Short mmCIF file of C-alpha atoms and ligand atoms in Angstrom, two decimals:
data_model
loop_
_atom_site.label_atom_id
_atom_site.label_comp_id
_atom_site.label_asym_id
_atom_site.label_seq_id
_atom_site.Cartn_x
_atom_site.Cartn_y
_atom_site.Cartn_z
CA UNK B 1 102.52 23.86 76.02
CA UNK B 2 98.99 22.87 76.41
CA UNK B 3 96.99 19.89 75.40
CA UNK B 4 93.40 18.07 75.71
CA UNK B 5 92.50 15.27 77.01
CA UNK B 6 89.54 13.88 74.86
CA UNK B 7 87.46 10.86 76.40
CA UNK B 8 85.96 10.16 73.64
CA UNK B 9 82.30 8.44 72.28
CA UNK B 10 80.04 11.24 73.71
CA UNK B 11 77.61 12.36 71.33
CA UNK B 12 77.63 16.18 71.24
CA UNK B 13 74.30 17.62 71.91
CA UNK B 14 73.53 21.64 72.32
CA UNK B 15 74.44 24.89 70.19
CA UNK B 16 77.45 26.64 69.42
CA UNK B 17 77.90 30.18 69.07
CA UNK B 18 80.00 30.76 65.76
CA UNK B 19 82.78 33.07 66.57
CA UNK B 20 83.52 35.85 64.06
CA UNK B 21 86.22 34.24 61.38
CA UNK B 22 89.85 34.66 62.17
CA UNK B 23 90.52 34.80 58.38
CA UNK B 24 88.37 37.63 57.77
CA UNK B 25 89.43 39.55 61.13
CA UNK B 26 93.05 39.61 60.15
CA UNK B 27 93.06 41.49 57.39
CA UNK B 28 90.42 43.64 58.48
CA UNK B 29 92.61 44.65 61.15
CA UNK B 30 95.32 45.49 58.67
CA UNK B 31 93.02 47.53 57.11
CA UNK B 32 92.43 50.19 59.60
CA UNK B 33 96.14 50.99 58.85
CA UNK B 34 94.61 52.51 56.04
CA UNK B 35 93.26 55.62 57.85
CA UNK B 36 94.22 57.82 60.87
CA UNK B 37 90.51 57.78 62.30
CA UNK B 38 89.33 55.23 64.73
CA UNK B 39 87.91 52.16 63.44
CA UNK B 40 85.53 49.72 65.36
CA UNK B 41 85.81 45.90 64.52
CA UNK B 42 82.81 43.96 66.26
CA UNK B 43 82.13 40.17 66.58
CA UNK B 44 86.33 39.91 67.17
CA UNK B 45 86.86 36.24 67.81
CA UNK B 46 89.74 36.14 70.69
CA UNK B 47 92.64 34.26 69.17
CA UNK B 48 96.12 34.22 69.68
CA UNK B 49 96.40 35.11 65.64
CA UNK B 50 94.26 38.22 66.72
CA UNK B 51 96.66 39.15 69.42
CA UNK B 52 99.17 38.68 67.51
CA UNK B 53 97.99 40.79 64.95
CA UNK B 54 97.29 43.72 67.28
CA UNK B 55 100.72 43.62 68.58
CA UNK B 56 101.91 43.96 64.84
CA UNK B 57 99.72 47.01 64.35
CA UNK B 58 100.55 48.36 68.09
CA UNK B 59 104.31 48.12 66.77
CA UNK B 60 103.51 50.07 63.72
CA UNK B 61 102.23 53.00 65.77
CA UNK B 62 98.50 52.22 66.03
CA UNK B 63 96.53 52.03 69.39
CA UNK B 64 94.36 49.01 69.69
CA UNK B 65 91.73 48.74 72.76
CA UNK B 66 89.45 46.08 73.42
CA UNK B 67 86.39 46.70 74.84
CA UNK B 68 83.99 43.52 74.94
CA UNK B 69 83.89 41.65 71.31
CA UNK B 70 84.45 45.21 69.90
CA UNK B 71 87.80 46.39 68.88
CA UNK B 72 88.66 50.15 68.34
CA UNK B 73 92.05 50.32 66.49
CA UNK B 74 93.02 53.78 65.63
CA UNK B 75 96.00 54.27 63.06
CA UNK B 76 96.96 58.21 63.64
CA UNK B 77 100.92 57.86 62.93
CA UNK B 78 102.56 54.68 61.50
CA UNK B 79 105.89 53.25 60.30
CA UNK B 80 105.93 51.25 57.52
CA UNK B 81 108.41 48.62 58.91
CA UNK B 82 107.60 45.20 60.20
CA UNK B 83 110.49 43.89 61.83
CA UNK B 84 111.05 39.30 61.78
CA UNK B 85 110.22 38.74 65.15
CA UNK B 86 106.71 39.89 64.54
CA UNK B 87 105.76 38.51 61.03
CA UNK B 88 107.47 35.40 61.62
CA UNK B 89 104.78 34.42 64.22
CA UNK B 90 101.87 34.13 61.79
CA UNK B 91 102.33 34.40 58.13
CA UNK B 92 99.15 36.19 57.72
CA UNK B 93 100.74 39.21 58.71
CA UNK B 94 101.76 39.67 55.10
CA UNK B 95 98.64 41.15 54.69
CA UNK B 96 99.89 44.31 56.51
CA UNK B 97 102.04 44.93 53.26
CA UNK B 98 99.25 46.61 51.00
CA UNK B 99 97.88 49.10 53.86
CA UNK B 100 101.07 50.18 54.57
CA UNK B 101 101.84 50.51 50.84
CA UNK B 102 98.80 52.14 50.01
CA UNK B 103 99.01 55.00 53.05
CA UNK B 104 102.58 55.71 53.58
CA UNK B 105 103.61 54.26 49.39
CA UNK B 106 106.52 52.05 51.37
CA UNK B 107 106.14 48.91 53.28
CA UNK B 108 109.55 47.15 54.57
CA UNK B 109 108.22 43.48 55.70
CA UNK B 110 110.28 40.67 56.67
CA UNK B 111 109.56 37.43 54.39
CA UNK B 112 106.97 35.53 55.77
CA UNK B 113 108.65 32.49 55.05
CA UNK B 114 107.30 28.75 54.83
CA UNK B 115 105.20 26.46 57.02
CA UNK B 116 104.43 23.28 57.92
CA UNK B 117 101.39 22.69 55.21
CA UNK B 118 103.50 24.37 51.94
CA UNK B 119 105.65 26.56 50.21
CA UNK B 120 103.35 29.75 50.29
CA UNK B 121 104.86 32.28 48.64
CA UNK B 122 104.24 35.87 48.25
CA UNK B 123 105.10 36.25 44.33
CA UNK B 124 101.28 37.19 43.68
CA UNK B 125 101.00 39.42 46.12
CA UNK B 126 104.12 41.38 44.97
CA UNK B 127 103.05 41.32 41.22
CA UNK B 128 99.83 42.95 42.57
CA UNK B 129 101.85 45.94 44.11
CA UNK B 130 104.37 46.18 40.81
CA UNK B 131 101.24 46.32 38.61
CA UNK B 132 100.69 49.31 40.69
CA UNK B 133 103.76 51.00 40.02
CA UNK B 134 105.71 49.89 43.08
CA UNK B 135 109.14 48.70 42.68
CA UNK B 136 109.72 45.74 44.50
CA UNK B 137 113.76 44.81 46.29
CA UNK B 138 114.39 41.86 48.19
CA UNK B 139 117.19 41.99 50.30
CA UNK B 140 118.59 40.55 54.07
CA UNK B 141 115.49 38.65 54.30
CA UNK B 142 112.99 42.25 53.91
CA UNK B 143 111.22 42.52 51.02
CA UNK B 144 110.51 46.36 50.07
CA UNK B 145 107.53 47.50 48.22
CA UNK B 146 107.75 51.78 47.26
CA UNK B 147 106.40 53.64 44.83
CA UNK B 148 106.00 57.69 44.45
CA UNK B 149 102.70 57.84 43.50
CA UNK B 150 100.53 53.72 42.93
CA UNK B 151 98.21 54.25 39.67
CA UNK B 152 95.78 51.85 39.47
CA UNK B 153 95.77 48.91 36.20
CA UNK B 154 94.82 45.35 35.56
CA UNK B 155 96.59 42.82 37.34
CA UNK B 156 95.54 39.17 36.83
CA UNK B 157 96.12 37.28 40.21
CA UNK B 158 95.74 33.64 39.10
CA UNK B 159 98.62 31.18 40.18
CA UNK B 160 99.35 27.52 39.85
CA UNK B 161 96.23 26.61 42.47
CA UNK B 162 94.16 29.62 41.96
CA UNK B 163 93.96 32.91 43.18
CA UNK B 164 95.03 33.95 46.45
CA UNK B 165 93.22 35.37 49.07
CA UNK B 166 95.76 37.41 51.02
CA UNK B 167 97.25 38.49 47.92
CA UNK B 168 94.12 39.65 46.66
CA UNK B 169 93.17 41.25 49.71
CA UNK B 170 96.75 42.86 50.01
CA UNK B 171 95.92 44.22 46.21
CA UNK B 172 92.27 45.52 47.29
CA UNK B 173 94.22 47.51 50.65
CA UNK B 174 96.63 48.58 48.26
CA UNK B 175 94.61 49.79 44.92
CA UNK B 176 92.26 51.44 46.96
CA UNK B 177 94.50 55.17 47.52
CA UNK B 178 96.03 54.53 44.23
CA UNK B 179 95.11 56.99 41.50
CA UNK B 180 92.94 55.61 39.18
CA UNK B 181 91.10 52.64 37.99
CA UNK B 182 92.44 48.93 39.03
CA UNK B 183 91.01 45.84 37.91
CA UNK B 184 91.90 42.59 39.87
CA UNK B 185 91.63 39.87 37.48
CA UNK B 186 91.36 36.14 38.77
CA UNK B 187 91.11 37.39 42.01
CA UNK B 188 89.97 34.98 45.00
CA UNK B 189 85.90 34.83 45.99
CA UNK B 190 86.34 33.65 49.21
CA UNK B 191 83.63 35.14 51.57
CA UNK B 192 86.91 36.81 53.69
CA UNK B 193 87.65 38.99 50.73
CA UNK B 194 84.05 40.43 50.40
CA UNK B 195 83.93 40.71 53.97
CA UNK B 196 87.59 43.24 53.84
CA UNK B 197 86.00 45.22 50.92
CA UNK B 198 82.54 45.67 52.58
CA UNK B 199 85.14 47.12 55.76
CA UNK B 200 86.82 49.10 52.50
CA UNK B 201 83.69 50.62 51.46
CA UNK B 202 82.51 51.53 54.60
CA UNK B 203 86.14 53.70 55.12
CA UNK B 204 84.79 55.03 52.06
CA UNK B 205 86.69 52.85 49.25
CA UNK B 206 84.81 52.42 45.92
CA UNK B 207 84.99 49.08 45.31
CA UNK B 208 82.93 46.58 42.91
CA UNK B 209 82.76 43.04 42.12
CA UNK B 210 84.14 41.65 44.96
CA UNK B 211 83.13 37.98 45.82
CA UNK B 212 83.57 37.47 41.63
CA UNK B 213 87.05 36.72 39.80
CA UNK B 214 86.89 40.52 38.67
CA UNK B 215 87.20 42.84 41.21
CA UNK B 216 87.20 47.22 40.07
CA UNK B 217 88.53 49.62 42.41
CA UNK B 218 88.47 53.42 41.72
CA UNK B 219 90.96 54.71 43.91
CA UNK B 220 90.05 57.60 46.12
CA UNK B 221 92.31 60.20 47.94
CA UNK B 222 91.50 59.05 51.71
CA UNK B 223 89.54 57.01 53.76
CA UNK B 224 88.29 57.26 57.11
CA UNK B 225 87.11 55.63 59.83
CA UNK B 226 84.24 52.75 60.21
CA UNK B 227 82.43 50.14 62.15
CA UNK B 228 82.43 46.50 60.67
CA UNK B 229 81.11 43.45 62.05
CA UNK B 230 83.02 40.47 60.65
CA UNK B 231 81.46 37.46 59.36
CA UNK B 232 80.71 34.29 61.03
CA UNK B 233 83.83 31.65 60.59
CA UNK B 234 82.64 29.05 57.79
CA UNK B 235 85.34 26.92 58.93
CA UNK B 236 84.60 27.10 62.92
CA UNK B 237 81.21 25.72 61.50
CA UNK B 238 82.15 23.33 59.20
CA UNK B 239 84.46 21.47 61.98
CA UNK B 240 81.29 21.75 64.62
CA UNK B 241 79.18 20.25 61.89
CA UNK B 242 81.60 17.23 61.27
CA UNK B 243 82.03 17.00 64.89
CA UNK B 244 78.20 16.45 64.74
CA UNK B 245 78.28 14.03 62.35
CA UNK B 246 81.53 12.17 63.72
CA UNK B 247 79.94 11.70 67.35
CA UNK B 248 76.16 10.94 65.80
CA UNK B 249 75.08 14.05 67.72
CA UNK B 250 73.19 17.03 66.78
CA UNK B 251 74.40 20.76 66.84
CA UNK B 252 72.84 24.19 66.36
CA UNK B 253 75.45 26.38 64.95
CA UNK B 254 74.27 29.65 65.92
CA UNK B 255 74.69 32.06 63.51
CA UNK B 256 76.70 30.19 60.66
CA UNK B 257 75.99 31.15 57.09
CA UNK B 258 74.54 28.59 54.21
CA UNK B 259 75.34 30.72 51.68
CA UNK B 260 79.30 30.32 52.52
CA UNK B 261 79.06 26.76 53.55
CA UNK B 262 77.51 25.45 50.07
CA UNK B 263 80.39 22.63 49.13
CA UNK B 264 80.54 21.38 52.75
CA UNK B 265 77.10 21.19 53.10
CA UNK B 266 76.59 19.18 49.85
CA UNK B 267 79.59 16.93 50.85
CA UNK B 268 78.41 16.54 54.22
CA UNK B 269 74.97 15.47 52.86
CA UNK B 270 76.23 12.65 50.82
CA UNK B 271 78.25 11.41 53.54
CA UNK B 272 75.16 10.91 55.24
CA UNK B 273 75.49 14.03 57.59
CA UNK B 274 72.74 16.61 56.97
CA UNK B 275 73.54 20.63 57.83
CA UNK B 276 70.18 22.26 57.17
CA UNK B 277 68.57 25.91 58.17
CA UNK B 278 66.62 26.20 61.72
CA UNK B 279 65.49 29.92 61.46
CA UNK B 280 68.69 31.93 61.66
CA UNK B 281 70.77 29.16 62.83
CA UNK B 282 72.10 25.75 61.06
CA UNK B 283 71.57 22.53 62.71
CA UNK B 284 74.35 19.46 61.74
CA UNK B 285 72.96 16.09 62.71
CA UNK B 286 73.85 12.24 61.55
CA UNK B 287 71.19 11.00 58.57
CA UNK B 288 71.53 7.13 59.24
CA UNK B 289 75.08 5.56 58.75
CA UNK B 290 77.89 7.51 57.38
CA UNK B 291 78.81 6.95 53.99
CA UNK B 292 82.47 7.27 52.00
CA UNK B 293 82.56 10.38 49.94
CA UNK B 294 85.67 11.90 47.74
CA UNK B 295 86.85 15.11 47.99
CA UNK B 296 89.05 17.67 46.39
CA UNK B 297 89.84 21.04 47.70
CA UNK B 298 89.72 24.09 45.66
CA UNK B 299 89.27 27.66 45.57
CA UNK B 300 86.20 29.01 47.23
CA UNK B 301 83.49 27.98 46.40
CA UNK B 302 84.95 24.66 46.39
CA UNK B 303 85.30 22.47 49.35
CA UNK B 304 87.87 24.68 51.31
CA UNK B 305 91.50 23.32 51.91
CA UNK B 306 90.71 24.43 55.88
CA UNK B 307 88.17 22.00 56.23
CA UNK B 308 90.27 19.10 54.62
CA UNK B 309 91.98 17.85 57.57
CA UNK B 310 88.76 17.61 59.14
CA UNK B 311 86.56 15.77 56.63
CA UNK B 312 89.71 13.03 56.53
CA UNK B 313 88.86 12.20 60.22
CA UNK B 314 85.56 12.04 59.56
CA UNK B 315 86.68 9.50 56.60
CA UNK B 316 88.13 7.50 58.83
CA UNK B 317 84.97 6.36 60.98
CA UNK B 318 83.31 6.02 57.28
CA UNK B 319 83.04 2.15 56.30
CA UNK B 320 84.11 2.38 52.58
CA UNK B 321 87.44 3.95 50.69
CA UNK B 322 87.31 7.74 50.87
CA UNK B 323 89.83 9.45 48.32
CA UNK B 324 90.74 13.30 49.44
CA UNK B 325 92.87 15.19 47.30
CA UNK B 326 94.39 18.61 48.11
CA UNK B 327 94.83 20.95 45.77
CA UNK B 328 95.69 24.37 47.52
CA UNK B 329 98.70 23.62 49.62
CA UNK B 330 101.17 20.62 48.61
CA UNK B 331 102.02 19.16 51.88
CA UNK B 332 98.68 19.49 53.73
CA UNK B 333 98.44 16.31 55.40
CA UNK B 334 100.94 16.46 58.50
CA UNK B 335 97.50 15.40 60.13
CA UNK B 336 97.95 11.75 58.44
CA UNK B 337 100.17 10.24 60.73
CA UNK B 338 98.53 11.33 63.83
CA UNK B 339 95.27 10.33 62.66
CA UNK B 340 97.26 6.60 61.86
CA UNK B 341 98.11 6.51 65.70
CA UNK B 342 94.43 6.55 66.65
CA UNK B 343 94.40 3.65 64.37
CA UNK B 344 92.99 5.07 60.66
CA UNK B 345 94.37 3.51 57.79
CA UNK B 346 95.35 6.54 55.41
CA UNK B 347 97.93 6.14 52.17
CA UNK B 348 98.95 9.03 50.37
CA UNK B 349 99.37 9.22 46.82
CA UNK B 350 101.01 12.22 45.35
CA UNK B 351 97.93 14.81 45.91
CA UNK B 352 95.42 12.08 47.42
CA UNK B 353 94.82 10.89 50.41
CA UNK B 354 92.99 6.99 49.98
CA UNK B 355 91.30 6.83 53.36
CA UNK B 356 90.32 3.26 54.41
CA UNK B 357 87.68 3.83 56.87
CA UNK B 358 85.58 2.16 59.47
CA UNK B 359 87.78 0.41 61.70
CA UNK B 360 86.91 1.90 65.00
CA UNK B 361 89.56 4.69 66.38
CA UNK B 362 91.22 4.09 70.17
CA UNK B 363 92.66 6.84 71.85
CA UNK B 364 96.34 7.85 71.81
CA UNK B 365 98.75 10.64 72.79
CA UNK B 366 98.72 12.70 69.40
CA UNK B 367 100.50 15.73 68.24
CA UNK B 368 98.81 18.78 66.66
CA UNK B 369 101.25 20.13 63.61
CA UNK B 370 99.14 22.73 62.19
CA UNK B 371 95.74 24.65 63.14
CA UNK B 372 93.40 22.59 60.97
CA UNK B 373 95.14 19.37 61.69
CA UNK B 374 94.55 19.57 65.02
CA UNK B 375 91.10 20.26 64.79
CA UNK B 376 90.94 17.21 62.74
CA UNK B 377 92.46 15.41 65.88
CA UNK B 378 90.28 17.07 68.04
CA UNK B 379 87.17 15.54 65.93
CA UNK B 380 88.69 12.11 65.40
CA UNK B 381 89.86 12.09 69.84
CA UNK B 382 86.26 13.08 69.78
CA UNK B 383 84.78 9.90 68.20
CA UNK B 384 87.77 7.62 69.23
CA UNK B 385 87.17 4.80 72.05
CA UNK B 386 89.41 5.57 75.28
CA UNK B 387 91.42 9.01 75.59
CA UNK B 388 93.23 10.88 73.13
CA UNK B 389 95.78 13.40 74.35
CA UNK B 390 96.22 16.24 71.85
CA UNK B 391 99.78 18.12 72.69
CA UNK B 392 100.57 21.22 71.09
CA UNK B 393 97.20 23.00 71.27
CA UNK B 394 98.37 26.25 70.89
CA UNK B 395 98.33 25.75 67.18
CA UNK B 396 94.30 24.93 67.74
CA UNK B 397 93.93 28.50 69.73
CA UNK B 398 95.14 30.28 67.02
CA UNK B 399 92.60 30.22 65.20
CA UNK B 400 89.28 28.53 67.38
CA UNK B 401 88.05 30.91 69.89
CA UNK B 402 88.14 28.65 73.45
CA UNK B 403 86.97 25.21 71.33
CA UNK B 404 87.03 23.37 74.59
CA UNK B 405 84.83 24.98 76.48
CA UNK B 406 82.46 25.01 73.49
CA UNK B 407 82.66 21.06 73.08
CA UNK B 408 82.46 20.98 76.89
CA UNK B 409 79.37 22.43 76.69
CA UNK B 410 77.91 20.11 73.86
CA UNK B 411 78.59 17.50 76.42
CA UNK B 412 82.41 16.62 75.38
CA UNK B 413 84.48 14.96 77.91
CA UNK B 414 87.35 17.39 77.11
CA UNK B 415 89.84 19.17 79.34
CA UNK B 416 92.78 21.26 79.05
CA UNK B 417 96.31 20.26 80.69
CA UNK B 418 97.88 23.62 81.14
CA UNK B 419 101.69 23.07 80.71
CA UNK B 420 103.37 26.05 82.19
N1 EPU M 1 100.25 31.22 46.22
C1 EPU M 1 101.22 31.50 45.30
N2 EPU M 1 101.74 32.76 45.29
C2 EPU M 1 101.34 33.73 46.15
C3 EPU M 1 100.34 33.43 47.09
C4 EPU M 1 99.81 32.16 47.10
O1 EPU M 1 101.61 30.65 44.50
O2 EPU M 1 101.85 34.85 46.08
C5 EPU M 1 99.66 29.87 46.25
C6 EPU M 1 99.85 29.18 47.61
O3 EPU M 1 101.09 28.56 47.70
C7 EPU M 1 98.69 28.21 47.60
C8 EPU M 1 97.59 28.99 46.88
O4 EPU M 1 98.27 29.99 46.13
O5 EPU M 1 99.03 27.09 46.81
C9 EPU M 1 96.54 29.62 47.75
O6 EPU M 1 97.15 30.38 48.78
P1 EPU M 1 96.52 31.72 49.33
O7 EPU M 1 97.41 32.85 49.02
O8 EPU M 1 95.09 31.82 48.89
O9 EPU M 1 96.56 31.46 50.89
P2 EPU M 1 96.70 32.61 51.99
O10 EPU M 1 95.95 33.78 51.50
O11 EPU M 1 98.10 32.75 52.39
C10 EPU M 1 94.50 32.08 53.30
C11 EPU M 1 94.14 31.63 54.68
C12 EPU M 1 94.50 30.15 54.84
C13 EPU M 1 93.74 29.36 53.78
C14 EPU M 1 94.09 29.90 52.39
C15 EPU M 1 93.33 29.22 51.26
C16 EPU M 1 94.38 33.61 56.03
C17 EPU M 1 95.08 34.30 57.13
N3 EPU M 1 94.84 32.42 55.68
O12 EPU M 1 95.91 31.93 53.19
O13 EPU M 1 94.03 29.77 56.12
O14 EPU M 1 94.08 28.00 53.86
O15 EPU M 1 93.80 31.31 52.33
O16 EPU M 1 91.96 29.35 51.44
O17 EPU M 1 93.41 34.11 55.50
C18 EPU M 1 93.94 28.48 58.07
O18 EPU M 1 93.06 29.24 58.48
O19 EPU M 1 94.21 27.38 58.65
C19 EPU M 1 94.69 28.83 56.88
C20 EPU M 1 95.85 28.27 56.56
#
């Protein structure tokens, strides 16, 4: 397994290209399973999750080619059957379960299961298919969705920390070849889900509202093909701009969005970081001396859960008690302990986090648990005196396109061991 080596206390200087967001790519992908003519995804960030996806679909029967940052994925014959092996890789893949739904009016997935930062079930995203007529059977670890014909309804999506995004996305894929009218009620505004349903609409869906909590669909009888180009990755951005801010350097995030970056930018200003515009770029630099801010996750547009890990190592080079609290996903701070070995004084209280920050970091072997915890190591190795080793990087490459060679070039003094 592969790790970094971080010498840390360089102040990153340069731009950074913004990749095109893994969490809006995914189910895009999932999406061309939705019509037998070729689709064309551009701005395709290279990820394992990507690859991983496009083995899923290339299982189901699709043909996937890549051809630059443009992927042509074309869905002519498909099974509707997702086997363990594949979904248990990268729980995302439940978002396969509404395409394959919607086209063939079966999907057989294996349960996604569990991971490392909470529960996260599916029961959403299956009350969004049995509001459209599907009958639902859980059995041997599969759970079934079929229905003879889906007619469309209201279905309210709201659960015990929001909506969800993948199940409203799953409902979108799904609604969209039922018969009828479907109204998504509480459904999740994350930039990711108006990204899919601008893909939808260019296959030819009718879809409106999406981005608020009411989403209408009018189902059609086909789709067909389309050319996309996904979104720029808030969160990619968001972790560049605290890098900024955690090193006292200055980055140009090329291409990132303000308009999906509002609550990190506002947070970010207070704690003495400013992200502001520079023509069609954003530029993150330190505003004088960092100060301790609180935050709590939430739904979009809240301060995202996938930037949490993040803004808790920036916390920790903050003079002053931070409190974080995490409201999307229960156990969400695996990244805690590591961040203790580089010497941050964290407690956690039920939800909270009570960061006690300003003590200077020294490097230390750490180990990356999760994708956004490790990026939180990444930033925190970044600022620390000495050198961090990160281990278990392949959790970071799921979901940053090649974020070492892009600190490298802000100046970083990172490297990759390559374990074989
Ligand atoms: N939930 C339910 N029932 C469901 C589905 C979700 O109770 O059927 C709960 C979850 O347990 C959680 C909350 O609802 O408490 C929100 O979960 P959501 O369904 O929105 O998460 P997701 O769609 O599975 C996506 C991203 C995550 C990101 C979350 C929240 C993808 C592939 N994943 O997950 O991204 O944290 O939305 O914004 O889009 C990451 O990129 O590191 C990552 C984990």
């Amino acid at each position: 397994m592969d790790s970094f080596l971080i010498k840390g206390g360089v102040p990153l200087h340069g731009e950074v290209e913004i990749s095109g967001a893994k969490n809006a790519v995914l189910p895009i992908m999932a999406a061309t399973l939705l019509t037998p003519e070729p689709c064309v995804i551009h701005r395709v960030p290279q990820l394992s999750d990507v690859r991983f996806m496009t083995q899923i679909l290339e299982w189901l029967g699709a043909k996937a080619r890549l051809d630059g940052g443009a992927l042509r994925i074309e869905a002519r014959r498909i099974k509707g059957h997702a086997d363990y092996d594949l979904v248990r890789k990268m729980r995302g893949s439940i978002c396969i379960m509404g395409p394959l739904l919607g086209r063939l009016r079966k999907a057989v997935v294996s349960l996604p299961g569990g991971c490392v930062i909470g529960a996260r079930p599916i029961n959403l995203h299956l009350k969004a298919f049995a509001a459209l007529g599907a009958k639902i059977r859980i059995e041997s670890g599969y759970v079934e969705a079929s229905a003879k014909k889906l007619v469309g309804g209201p279905m309210f999506l709201g659960g015990r920390a929001g909506s969800t995004v993948l199940g409203t996305a799953n409902a979108m894929m799904a609604a969209v070849l039922a018969e009828g009218v479907t109204f998504i009620e509480s459904a999740a505004c994350e930039p990711e889900v108006v990204d899919l349903a601008n893909f939808l609409i260019a296959m030819g869906a009718k879809i409106q509202g999406a981005g608020s909590p009411t989403i209408t669909i009018t189902g059609v009888s086909q789709l067909h093909g389309a050319e996309h180009e996904v979104i720029p990755d808030r969160i990619e951005a968001a972790t560049f701009a605290i890098a900024a801010g955690a090193t006292n350097g200055e980055i140009v995030l090329k291409g990132a969005r303000a308009d999906h970056l509002r609550a990190v930018i506002d947070k970010l200003n207070e704690a003495g970081v400013v992200v502001e515009r520079r023509g069609a770029d954003l530029v993150a630099r330190r505003n004088g001396r960092l100060q301790a801010v609180d935050v709590t996750t939430l739904p979009y547009a809240g301060f995202p859960t996938d930037v949490q890990a993040q803004m808790m190592a920036l916390m920790a080079l903050t003079p002053g008690i931070s409190i974080i609290t995490e409201r999307i996903f229960e156990s969400r701070f695996m990244h805690v302990s590591e961040l203790a070995r580089l010497g941050a004084e964290i407690e956690i209280e039920g939800p909270s986090a009570i960061v006690k920050g300003g003590k200077p970091l020294s490097g230390a072997p750490v180990m990356a648990s999760d994708l956004r915890a490790s990026a939180a190591l990444v930033v925190a190795g970044l600022a620390a005196r000495g050198t961090t080793q990160v281990n278990r990087v392949y959790h970071l490459d799921r979901g940053y396109e090649q974020m070492d060679v892009k600190l490298r070039r802000l100046g970083a003094r990172i490297q990759r061991i390559e374990e074989s």
